[in-house]
mmCIF file with all atom_site columns, C-alpha atoms in Angstrom:
data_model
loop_
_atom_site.group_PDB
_atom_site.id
_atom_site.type_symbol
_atom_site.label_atom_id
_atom_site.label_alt_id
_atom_site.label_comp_id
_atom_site.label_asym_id
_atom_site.label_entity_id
_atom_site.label_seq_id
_atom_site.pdbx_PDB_ins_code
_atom_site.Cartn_x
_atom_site.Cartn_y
_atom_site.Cartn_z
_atom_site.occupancy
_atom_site.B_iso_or_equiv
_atom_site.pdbx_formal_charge
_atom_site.auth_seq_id
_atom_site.auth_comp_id
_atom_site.auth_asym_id
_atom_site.auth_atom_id
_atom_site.pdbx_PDB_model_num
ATOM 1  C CA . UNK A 1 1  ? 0.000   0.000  0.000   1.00 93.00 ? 1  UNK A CA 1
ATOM 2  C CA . UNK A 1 2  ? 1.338   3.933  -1.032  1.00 94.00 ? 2  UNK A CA 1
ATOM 3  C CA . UNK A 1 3  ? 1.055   6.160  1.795   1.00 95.00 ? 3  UNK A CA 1
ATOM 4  C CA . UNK A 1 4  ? 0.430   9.867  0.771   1.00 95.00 ? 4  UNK A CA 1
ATOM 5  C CA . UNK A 1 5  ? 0.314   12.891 2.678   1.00 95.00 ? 5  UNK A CA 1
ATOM 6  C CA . UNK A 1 6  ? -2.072  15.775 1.104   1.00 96.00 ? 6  UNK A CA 1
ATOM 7  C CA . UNK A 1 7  ? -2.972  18.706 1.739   1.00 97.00 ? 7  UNK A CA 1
ATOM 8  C CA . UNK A 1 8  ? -6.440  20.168 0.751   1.00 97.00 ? 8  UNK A CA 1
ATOM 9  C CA . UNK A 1 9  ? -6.989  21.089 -3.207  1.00 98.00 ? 9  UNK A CA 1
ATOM 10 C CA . UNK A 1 10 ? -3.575  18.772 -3.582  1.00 98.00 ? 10 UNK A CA 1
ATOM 11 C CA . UNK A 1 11 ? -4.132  15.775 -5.795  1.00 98.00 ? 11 UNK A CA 1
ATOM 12 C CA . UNK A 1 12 ? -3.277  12.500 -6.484  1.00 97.00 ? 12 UNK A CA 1
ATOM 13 C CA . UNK A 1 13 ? -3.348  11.233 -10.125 1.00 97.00 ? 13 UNK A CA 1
ATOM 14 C CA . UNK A 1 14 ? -3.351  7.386  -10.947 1.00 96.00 ? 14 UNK A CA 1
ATOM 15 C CA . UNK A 1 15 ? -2.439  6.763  -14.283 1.00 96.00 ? 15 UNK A CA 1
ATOM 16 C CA . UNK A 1 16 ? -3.347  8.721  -17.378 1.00 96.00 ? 16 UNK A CA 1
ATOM 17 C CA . UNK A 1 17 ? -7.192  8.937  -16.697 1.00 96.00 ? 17 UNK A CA 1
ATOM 18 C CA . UNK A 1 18 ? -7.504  9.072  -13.032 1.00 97.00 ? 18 UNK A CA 1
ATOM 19 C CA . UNK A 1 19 ? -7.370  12.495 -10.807 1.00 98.00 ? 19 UNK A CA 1
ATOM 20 C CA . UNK A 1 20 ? -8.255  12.617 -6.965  1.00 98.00 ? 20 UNK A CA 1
ATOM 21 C CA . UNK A 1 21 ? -8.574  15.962 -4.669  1.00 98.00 ? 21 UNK A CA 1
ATOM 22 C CA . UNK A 1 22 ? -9.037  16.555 -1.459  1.00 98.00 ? 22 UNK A CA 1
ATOM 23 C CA . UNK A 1 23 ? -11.511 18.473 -1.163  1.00 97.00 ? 23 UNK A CA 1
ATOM 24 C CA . UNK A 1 24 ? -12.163 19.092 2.605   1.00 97.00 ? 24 UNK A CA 1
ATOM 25 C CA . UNK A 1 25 ? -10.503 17.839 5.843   1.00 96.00 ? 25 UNK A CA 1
ATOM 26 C CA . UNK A 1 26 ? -12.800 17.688 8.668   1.00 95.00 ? 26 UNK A CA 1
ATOM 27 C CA . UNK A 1 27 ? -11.645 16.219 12.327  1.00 94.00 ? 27 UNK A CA 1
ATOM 28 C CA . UNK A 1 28 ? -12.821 12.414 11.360  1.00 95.00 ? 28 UNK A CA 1
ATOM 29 C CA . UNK A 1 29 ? -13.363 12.894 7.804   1.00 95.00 ? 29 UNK A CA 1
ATOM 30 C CA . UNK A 1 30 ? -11.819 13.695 4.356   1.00 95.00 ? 30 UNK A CA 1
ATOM 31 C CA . UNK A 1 31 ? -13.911 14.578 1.840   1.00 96.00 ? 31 UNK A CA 1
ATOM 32 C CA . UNK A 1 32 ? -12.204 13.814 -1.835  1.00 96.00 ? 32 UNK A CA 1
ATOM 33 C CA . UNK A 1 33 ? -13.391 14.626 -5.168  1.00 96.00 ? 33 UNK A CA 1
ATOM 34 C CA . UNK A 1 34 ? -12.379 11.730 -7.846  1.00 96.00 ? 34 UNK A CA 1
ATOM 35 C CA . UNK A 1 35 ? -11.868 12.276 -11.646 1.00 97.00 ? 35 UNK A CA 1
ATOM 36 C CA . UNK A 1 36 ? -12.557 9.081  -13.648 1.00 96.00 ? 36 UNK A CA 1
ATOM 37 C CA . UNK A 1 37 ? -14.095 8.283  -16.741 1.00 95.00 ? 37 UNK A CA 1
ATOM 38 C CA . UNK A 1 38 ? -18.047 7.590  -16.281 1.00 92.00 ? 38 UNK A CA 1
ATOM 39 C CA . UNK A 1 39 ? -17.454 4.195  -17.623 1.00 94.00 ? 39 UNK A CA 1
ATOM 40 C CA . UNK A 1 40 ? -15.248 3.587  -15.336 1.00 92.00 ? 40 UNK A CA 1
ATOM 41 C CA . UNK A 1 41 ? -16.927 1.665  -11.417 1.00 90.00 ? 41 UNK A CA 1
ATOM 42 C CA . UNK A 1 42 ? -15.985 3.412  -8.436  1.00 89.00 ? 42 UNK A CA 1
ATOM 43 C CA . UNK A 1 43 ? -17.763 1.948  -5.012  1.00 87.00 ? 43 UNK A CA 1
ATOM 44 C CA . UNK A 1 44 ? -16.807 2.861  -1.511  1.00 86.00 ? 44 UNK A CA 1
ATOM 45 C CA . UNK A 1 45 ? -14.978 0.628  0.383   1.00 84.00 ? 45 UNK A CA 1
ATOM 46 C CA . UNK A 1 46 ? -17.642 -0.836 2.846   1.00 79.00 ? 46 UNK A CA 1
ATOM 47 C CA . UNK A 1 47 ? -19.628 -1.092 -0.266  1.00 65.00 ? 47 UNK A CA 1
ATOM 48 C CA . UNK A 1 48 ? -17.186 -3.338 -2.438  1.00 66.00 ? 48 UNK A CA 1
ATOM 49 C CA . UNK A 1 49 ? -18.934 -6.283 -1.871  1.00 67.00 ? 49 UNK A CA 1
ATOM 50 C CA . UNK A 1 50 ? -22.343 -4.849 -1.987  1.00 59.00 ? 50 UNK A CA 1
ATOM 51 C CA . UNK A 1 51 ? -23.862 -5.409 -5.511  1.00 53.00 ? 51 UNK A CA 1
ATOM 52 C CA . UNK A 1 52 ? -26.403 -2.346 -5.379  1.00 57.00 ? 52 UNK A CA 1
ATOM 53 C CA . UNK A 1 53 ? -26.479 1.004  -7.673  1.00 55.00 ? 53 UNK A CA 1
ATOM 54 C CA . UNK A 1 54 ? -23.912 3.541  -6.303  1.00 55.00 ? 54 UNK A CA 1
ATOM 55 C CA . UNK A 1 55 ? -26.362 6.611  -5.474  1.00 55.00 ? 55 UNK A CA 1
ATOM 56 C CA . UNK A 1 56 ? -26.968 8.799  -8.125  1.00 52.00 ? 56 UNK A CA 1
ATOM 57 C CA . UNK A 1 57 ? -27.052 12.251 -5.478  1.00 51.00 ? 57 UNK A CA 1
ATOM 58 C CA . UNK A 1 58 ? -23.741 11.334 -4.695  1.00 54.00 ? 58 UNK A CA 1
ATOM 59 C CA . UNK A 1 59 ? -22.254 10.880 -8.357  1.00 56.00 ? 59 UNK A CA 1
ATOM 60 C CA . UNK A 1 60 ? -23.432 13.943 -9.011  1.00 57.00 ? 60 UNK A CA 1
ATOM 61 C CA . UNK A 1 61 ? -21.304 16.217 -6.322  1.00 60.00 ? 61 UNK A CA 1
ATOM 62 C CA . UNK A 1 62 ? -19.891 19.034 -7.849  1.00 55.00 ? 62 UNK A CA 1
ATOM 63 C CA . UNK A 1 63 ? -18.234 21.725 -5.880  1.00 55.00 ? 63 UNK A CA 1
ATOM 64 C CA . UNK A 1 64 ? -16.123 25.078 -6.471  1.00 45.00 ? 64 UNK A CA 1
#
């Protein structure tokens, strides 16, 4: 596993396609932005074995 330290609005790319940003650091939580193509699954971690529809609210969060 790669260990990164970030700072907010830094970002991580992986590969050619891939882009993440931290958004927002919180005291518990990190919120991250991810740049992928929409082909492309993305699931949360407690949810990788879960089957079901990612949400469609929460594909769609866009902040400036």
């Amino acid at each position: 596993m790669l260990c990164l330290t970030r700072h907010v609005a830094e970002t991580i790319h992986i590969g050619n396609i891939i882009v993440i940003v931290i958004q927002r650091i919180g005291d518990s939580q990190v919120r991250i932005g991810i740049h992928a193509p929409r082909e492309l699954t993305i699931v949360r971690g407690e949810g990788h074995r879960d089957t079901a529809p990612v949400n469609a609210q929460g594909a769609s969060c866009f902040e400036n």
